[in-house]
Amino acid sequence: EGLLEDFDEILETDPGVRLIIIDTLQRIRGIDAAPTNASQYSKDDDVLSKLKAYADDHNIAILVVHHNRKLKDKENPLNEVLGSTAMSGVPDMILKLNKDRTRIDGEFLSVGRDSPQWKMILRFENYQWHVTDTISEEQLAKESIPEILYTIATFIKGMGVWEGTMTQLMEAVGEKNMSSSAL
């Protein structure tokens, strides 16, 4: 309770503050929260919307640290954000760090409403992150296209023209790991 009033005091004391970091979201949950019988989406939307409105009204950035789900989703990395879809729908930008505990390499992904998407490949050495590669929005879009579509495009380009059902096309290109309805 009173979190936003605490922010007001901070900004009055130091009007040069441009960034507030909340580590972690769980530490402020329940503060001025939606009713306890509300859905998880409503609760997530409530707290994040209040923070976003405050940031917009005061022309500052609020960075909220949160956690990922344990299960990975290569199709849509935002599905890995723990919580309801409000967790990735309300903020203007999601910055997501993925690193397996047993490896020194990780990925830092940026997905934003009004900014290009990008990914950095990072290496954690001597207690510091080092950027080893940067992947642009165009490269990420290309990576998201399933390999089977390239295989089919190459096949049809080589044939000139092709007619048949999806099942027949998949047999013709040798695809055995995917159903025709999934494709």
PDB file of N, CA, C and O in Angstrom, residues 94-141:
ATOM      1  N   ILE A  94       9.047  -5.810 -23.529  1.00  0.00           N
ATOM      2  CA  ILE A  94       9.486  -6.962 -22.739  1.00  0.00           C
ATOM      3  C   ILE A  94      10.954  -7.183 -23.064  1.00  0.00           C
ATOM      4  O   ILE A  94      11.343  -7.280 -24.226  1.00  0.00           O
ATOM      5  N   LEU A  95      11.781  -7.235 -22.033  1.00  0.00           N
ATOM      6  CA  LEU A  95      13.190  -7.605 -22.167  1.00  0.00           C
ATOM      7  C   LEU A  95      13.328  -8.942 -21.455  1.00  0.00           C
ATOM      8  O   LEU A  95      13.018  -9.045 -20.275  1.00  0.00           O
ATOM      9  N   LYS A  96      13.754  -9.958 -22.177  1.00  0.00           N
ATOM     10  CA  LYS A  96      13.732 -11.306 -21.636  1.00  0.00           C
ATOM     11  C   LYS A  96      15.123 -11.920 -21.700  1.00  0.00           C
ATOM     12  O   LYS A  96      15.733 -11.974 -22.756  1.00  0.00           O
ATOM     13  N   LEU A  97      15.619 -12.354 -20.548  1.00  0.00           N
ATOM     14  CA  LEU A  97      16.920 -13.002 -20.472  1.00  0.00           C
ATOM     15  C   LEU A  97      16.714 -14.493 -20.281  1.00  0.00           C
ATOM     16  O   LEU A  97      16.033 -14.914 -19.354  1.00  0.00           O
ATOM     17  N   ASN A  98      17.272 -15.282 -21.184  1.00  0.00           N
ATOM     18  CA  ASN A  98      17.224 -16.742 -21.086  1.00  0.00           C
ATOM     19  C   ASN A  98      18.636 -17.262 -20.938  1.00  0.00           C
ATOM     20  O   ASN A  98      19.486 -16.989 -21.781  1.00  0.00           O
ATOM     21  N   LYS A  99      18.861 -17.995 -19.856  1.00  0.00           N
ATOM     22  CA  LYS A  99      20.171 -18.606 -19.666  1.00  0.00           C
ATOM     23  C   LYS A  99      19.986 -19.886 -18.873  1.00  0.00           C
ATOM     24  O   LYS A  99      19.389 -19.878 -17.806  1.00  0.00           O
ATOM     25  N   ASP A 100      20.482 -20.965 -19.423  1.00  0.00           N
ATOM     26  CA  ASP A 100      20.479 -22.239 -18.719  1.00  0.00           C
ATOM     27  C   ASP A 100      21.533 -22.159 -17.620  1.00  0.00           C
ATOM     28  O   ASP A 100      22.644 -21.677 -17.851  1.00  0.00           O
ATOM     29  N   ARG A 101      21.201 -22.627 -16.441  1.00  0.00           N
ATOM     30  CA  ARG A 101      22.128 -22.527 -15.298  1.00  0.00           C
ATOM     31  C   ARG A 101      23.462 -23.232 -15.527  1.00  0.00           C
ATOM     32  O   ARG A 101      24.452 -22.886 -14.915  1.00  0.00           O
ATOM     33  N   THR A 102      23.456 -24.212 -16.401  1.00  0.00           N
ATOM     34  CA  THR A 102      24.682 -24.991 -16.620  1.00  0.00           C
ATOM     35  C   THR A 102      25.557 -24.435 -17.730  1.00  0.00           C
ATOM     36  O   THR A 102      26.623 -24.969 -17.987  1.00  0.00           O
ATOM     37  N   ARG A 103      25.115 -23.366 -18.402  1.00  0.00           N
ATOM     38  CA  ARG A 103      25.871 -22.812 -19.532  1.00  0.00           C
ATOM     39  C   ARG A 103      26.304 -21.386 -19.230  1.00  0.00           C
ATOM     40  O   ARG A 103      25.725 -20.710 -18.398  1.00  0.00           O
ATOM     41  N   ILE A 104      27.301 -20.920 -19.959  1.00  0.00           N
ATOM     42  CA  ILE A 104      27.736 -19.533 -19.788  1.00  0.00           C
ATOM     43  C   ILE A 104      27.122 -18.615 -20.850  1.00  0.00           C
ATOM     44  O   ILE A 104      27.205 -17.404 -20.743  1.00  0.00           O
ATOM     45  N   ASP A 105      26.491 -19.209 -21.874  1.00  0.00           N
ATOM     46  CA  ASP A 105      25.847 -18.420 -22.920  1.00  0.00           C
ATOM     47  C   ASP A 105      24.372 -18.222 -22.599  1.00  0.00           C
ATOM     48  O   ASP A 105      23.738 -19.070 -21.973  1.00  0.00           O
ATOM     49  N   GLY A 106      23.829 -17.107 -23.054  1.00  0.00           N
ATOM     50  CA  GLY A 106      22.415 -16.820 -22.873  1.00  0.00           C
ATOM     51  C   GLY A 106      21.908 -15.957 -24.000  1.00  0.00           C
ATOM     52  O   GLY A 106      22.661 -15.536 -24.879  1.00  0.00           O
ATOM     53  N   GLU A 107      20.605 -15.687 -23.983  1.00  0.00           N
ATOM     54  CA  GLU A 107      19.972 -14.831 -24.978  1.00  0.00           C
ATOM     55  C   GLU A 107      19.230 -13.708 -24.267  1.00  0.00           C
ATOM     56  O   GLU A 107      18.594 -13.925 -23.243  1.00  0.00           O
ATOM     57  N   PHE A 108      19.312 -12.521 -24.838  1.00  0.00           N
ATOM     58  CA  PHE A 108      18.596 -11.350 -24.327  1.00  0.00           C
ATOM     59  C   PHE A 108      17.711 -10.870 -25.457  1.00  0.00           C
ATOM     60  O   PHE A 108      18.199 -10.423 -26.489  1.00  0.00           O
ATOM     61  N   LEU A 109      16.399 -10.989 -25.277  1.00  0.00           N
ATOM     62  CA  LEU A 109      15.432 -10.690 -26.322  1.00  0.00           C
ATOM     63  C   LEU A 109      14.656  -9.432 -25.970  1.00  0.00           C
ATOM     64  O   LEU A 109      14.267  -9.243 -24.825  1.00  0.00           O
ATOM     65  N   SER A 110      14.416  -8.581 -26.966  1.00  0.00           N
ATOM     66  CA  SER A 110      13.604  -7.381 -26.801  1.00  0.00           C
ATOM     67  C   SER A 110      12.411  -7.465 -27.740  1.00  0.00           C
ATOM     68  O   SER A 110      12.576  -7.645 -28.944  1.00  0.00           O
ATOM     69  N   VAL A 111      11.212  -7.347 -27.170  1.00  0.00           N
ATOM     70  CA  VAL A 111       9.981  -7.303 -27.953  1.00  0.00           C
ATOM     71  C   VAL A 111       9.218  -6.080 -27.470  1.00  0.00           C
ATOM     72  O   VAL A 111       8.914  -5.965 -26.286  1.00  0.00           O
ATOM     73  N   GLY A 112       8.949  -5.141 -28.381  1.00  0.00           N
ATOM     74  CA  GLY A 112       8.297  -3.915 -27.964  1.00  0.00           C
ATOM     75  C   GLY A 112       7.150  -3.522 -28.857  1.00  0.00           C
ATOM     76  O   GLY A 112       7.104  -3.891 -30.022  1.00  0.00           O
ATOM     77  N   ARG A 113       6.256  -2.751 -28.274  1.00  0.00           N
ATOM     78  CA  ARG A 113       5.085  -2.272 -29.004  1.00  0.00           C
ATOM     79  C   ARG A 113       5.494  -1.296 -30.108  1.00  0.00           C
ATOM     80  O   ARG A 113       4.985  -1.352 -31.213  1.00  0.00           O
ATOM     81  N   ASP A 114       6.394  -0.378 -29.812  1.00  0.00           N
ATOM     82  CA  ASP A 114       6.776   0.665 -30.769  1.00  0.00           C
ATOM     83  C   ASP A 114       8.259   0.641 -31.105  1.00  0.00           C
ATOM     84  O   ASP A 114       8.834   1.667 -31.454  1.00  0.00           O
ATOM     85  N   SER A 115       8.881  -0.516 -30.977  1.00  0.00           N
ATOM     86  CA  SER A 115      10.317  -0.605 -31.268  1.00  0.00           C
ATOM     87  C   SER A 115      10.604  -1.925 -31.967  1.00  0.00           C
ATOM     88  O   SER A 115       9.849  -2.885 -31.810  1.00  0.00           O
ATOM     89  N   PRO A 116      11.677  -1.970 -32.717  1.00  0.00           N
ATOM     90  CA  PRO A 116      12.001  -3.220 -33.410  1.00  0.00           C
ATOM     91  C   PRO A 116      12.381  -4.323 -32.419  1.00  0.00           C
ATOM     92  O   PRO A 116      12.899  -4.054 -31.342  1.00  0.00           O
ATOM     93  N   GLN A 117      12.092  -5.545 -32.817  1.00  0.00           N
ATOM     94  CA  GLN A 117      12.481  -6.700 -32.013  1.00  0.00           C
ATOM     95  C   GLN A 117      13.923  -7.053 -32.338  1.00  0.00           C
ATOM     96  O   GLN A 117      14.361  -6.937 -33.480  1.00  0.00           O
ATOM     97  N   TRP A 118      14.690  -7.457 -31.328  1.00  0.00           N
ATOM     98  CA  TRP A 118      16.069  -7.869 -31.546  1.00  0.00           C
ATOM     99  C   TRP A 118      16.459  -8.876 -30.470  1.00  0.00           C
ATOM    100  O   TRP A 118      15.775  -9.025 -29.460  1.00  0.00           O
ATOM    101  N   LYS A 119      17.556  -9.568 -30.740  1.00  0.00           N
ATOM    102  CA  LYS A 119      18.070 -10.534 -29.778  1.00  0.00           C
ATOM    103  C   LYS A 119      19.580 -10.404 -29.725  1.00  0.00           C
ATOM    104  O   LYS A 119      20.226 -10.193 -30.750  1.00  0.00           O
ATOM    105  N   MET A 120      20.133 -10.485 -28.522  1.00  0.00           N
ATOM    106  CA  MET A 120      21.587 -10.518 -28.339  1.00  0.00           C
ATOM    107  C   MET A 120      21.965 -11.880 -27.785  1.00  0.00           C
ATOM    108  O   MET A 120      21.276 -12.412 -26.914  1.00  0.00           O
ATOM    109  N   ILE A 121      23.042 -12.403 -28.288  1.00  0.00           N
ATOM    110  CA  ILE A 121      23.618 -13.618 -27.720  1.00  0.00           C
ATOM    111  C   ILE A 121      24.692 -13.141 -26.748  1.00  0.00           C
ATOM    112  O   ILE A 121      25.556 -12.339 -27.106  1.00  0.00           O
ATOM    113  N   LEU A 122      24.598 -13.611 -25.514  1.00  0.00           N
ATOM    114  CA  LEU A 122      25.473 -13.131 -24.451  1.00  0.00           C
ATOM    115  C   LEU A 122      26.323 -14.256 -23.888  1.00  0.00           C
ATOM    116  O   LEU A 122      25.947 -15.414 -23.934  1.00  0.00           O
ATOM    117  N   ARG A 123      27.445 -13.892 -23.326  1.00  0.00           N
ATOM    118  CA  ARG A 123      28.301 -14.827 -22.605  1.00  0.00           C
ATOM    119  C   ARG A 123      28.591 -14.215 -21.243  1.00  0.00           C
ATOM    120  O   ARG A 123      28.945 -13.046 -21.144  1.00  0.00           O
ATOM    121  N   PHE A 124      28.414 -15.005 -20.186  1.00  0.00           N
ATOM    122  CA  PHE A 124      28.639 -14.535 -18.818  1.00  0.00           C
ATOM    123  C   PHE A 124      30.000 -15.035 -18.356  1.00  0.00           C
ATOM    124  O   PHE A 124      30.202 -16.220 -18.135  1.00  0.00           O
ATOM    125  N   GLU A 125      30.963 -14.102 -18.243  1.00  0.00           N
ATOM    126  CA  GLU A 125      32.326 -14.444 -17.816  1.00  0.00           C
ATOM    127  C   GLU A 125      32.819 -13.388 -16.842  1.00  0.00           C
ATOM    128  O   GLU A 125      32.577 -12.192 -17.033  1.00  0.00           O
ATOM    129  N   ASN A 126      33.521 -13.819 -15.828  1.00  0.00           N
ATOM    130  CA  ASN A 126      34.093 -12.905 -14.838  1.00  0.00           C
ATOM    131  C   ASN A 126      33.047 -11.932 -14.285  1.00  0.00           C
ATOM    132  O   ASN A 126      33.291 -10.734 -14.161  1.00  0.00           O
ATOM    133  N   TYR A 127      31.844 -12.467 -13.999  1.00  0.00           N
ATOM    134  CA  TYR A 127      30.754 -11.696 -13.407  1.00  0.00           C
ATOM    135  C   TYR A 127      30.252 -10.563 -14.294  1.00  0.00           C
ATOM    136  O   TYR A 127      29.708  -9.580 -13.802  1.00  0.00           O
ATOM    137  N   GLN A 128      30.454 -10.698 -15.604  1.00  0.00           N
ATOM    138  CA  GLN A 128      29.973  -9.682 -16.541  1.00  0.00           C
ATOM    139  C   GLN A 128      29.364 -10.362 -17.759  1.00  0.00           C
ATOM    140  O   GLN A 128      29.817 -11.416 -18.189  1.00  0.00           O
ATOM    141  N   TRP A 129      28.337  -9.705 -18.319  1.00  0.00           N
ATOM    142  CA  TRP A 129      27.757 -10.156 -19.580  1.00  0.00           C
ATOM    143  C   TRP A 129      28.530  -9.518 -20.729  1.00  0.00           C
ATOM    144  O   TRP A 129      28.829  -8.339 -20.697  1.00  0.00           O
ATOM    145  N   HIS A 130      28.830 -10.299 -21.752  1.00  0.00           N
ATOM    146  CA  HIS A 130      29.505  -9.822 -22.960  1.00  0.00           C
ATOM    147  C   HIS A 130      28.640 -10.188 -24.161  1.00  0.00           C
ATOM    148  O   HIS A 130      28.203 -11.336 -24.286  1.00  0.00           O
ATOM    149  N   VAL A 131      28.393  -9.229 -25.053  1.00  0.00           N
ATOM    150  CA  VAL A 131      27.608  -9.478 -26.255  1.00  0.00           C
ATOM    151  C   VAL A 131      28.499 -10.180 -27.276  1.00  0.00           C
ATOM    152  O   VAL A 131      29.549  -9.663 -27.645  1.00  0.00           O
ATOM    153  N   THR A 132      28.074 -11.363 -27.723  1.00  0.00           N
ATOM    154  CA  THR A 132      28.846 -12.091 -28.730  1.00  0.00           C
ATOM    155  C   THR A 132      28.207 -12.013 -30.113  1.00  0.00           C
ATOM    156  O   THR A 132      28.878 -12.251 -31.110  1.00  0.00           O
ATOM    157  N   ASP A 133      26.909 -11.684 -30.166  1.00  0.00           N
ATOM    158  CA  ASP A 133      26.234 -11.557 -31.455  1.00  0.00           C
ATOM    159  C   ASP A 133      24.932 -10.781 -31.253  1.00  0.00           C
ATOM    160  O   ASP A 133      24.351 -10.805 -30.171  1.00  0.00           O
ATOM    161  N   THR A 134      24.498 -10.084 -32.295  1.00  0.00           N
ATOM    162  CA  THR A 134      23.227  -9.371 -32.281  1.00  0.00           C
ATOM    163  C   THR A 134      22.416  -9.845 -33.478  1.00  0.00           C
ATOM    164  O   THR A 134      22.941  -9.925 -34.588  1.00  0.00           O
ATOM    165  N   ILE A 135      21.148 -10.139 -33.244  1.00  0.00           N
ATOM    166  CA  ILE A 135      20.275 -10.638 -34.301  1.00  0.00           C
ATOM    167  C   ILE A 135      19.157  -9.614 -34.498  1.00  0.00           C
ATOM    168  O   ILE A 135      18.449  -9.260 -33.561  1.00  0.00           O
ATOM    169  N   SER A 136      19.009  -9.143 -35.741  1.00  0.00           N
ATOM    170  CA  SER A 136      18.040  -8.091 -36.063  1.00  0.00           C
ATOM    171  C   SER A 136      16.622  -8.642 -36.166  1.00  0.00           C
ATOM    172  O   SER A 136      16.399  -9.854 -36.209  1.00  0.00           O
ATOM    173  N   GLU A 137      15.681  -7.719 -36.262  1.00  0.00           N
ATOM    174  CA  GLU A 137      14.270  -8.084 -36.421  1.00  0.00           C
ATOM    175  C   GLU A 137      14.067  -8.908 -37.694  1.00  0.00           C
ATOM    176  O   GLU A 137      13.326  -9.897 -37.692  1.00  0.00           O
ATOM    177  N   GLU A 138      14.748  -8.536 -38.772  1.00  0.00           N
ATOM    178  CA  GLU A 138      14.624  -9.266 -40.036  1.00  0.00           C
ATOM    179  C   GLU A 138      15.138 -10.693 -39.893  1.00  0.00           C
ATOM    180  O   GLU A 138      14.529 -11.642 -40.378  1.00  0.00           O
ATOM    181  N   GLN A 139      16.286 -10.855 -39.228  1.00  0.00           N
ATOM    182  CA  GLN A 139      16.838 -12.191 -39.017  1.00  0.00           C
ATOM    183  C   GLN A 139      15.924 -13.029 -38.135  1.00  0.00           C
ATOM    184  O   GLN A 139      15.730 -14.219 -38.392  1.00  0.00           O
ATOM    185  N   LEU A 140      15.347 -12.422 -37.081  1.00  0.00           N
ATOM    186  CA  LEU A 140      14.430 -13.146 -36.200  1.00  0.00           C
ATOM    187  C   LEU A 140      13.187 -13.599 -36.959  1.00  0.00           C
ATOM    188  O   LEU A 140      12.697 -14.710 -36.762  1.00  0.00           O
ATOM    189  N   ALA A 141      12.676 -12.724 -37.832  1.00  0.00           N
ATOM    190  CA  ALA A 141      11.500 -13.089 -38.628  1.00  0.00           C
ATOM    191  C   ALA A 141      11.821 -14.274 -39.530  1.00  0.00           C
ATOM    192  O   ALA A 141      11.028 -15.210 -39.658  1.00  0.00           O
TER     193      ALA A 141
END
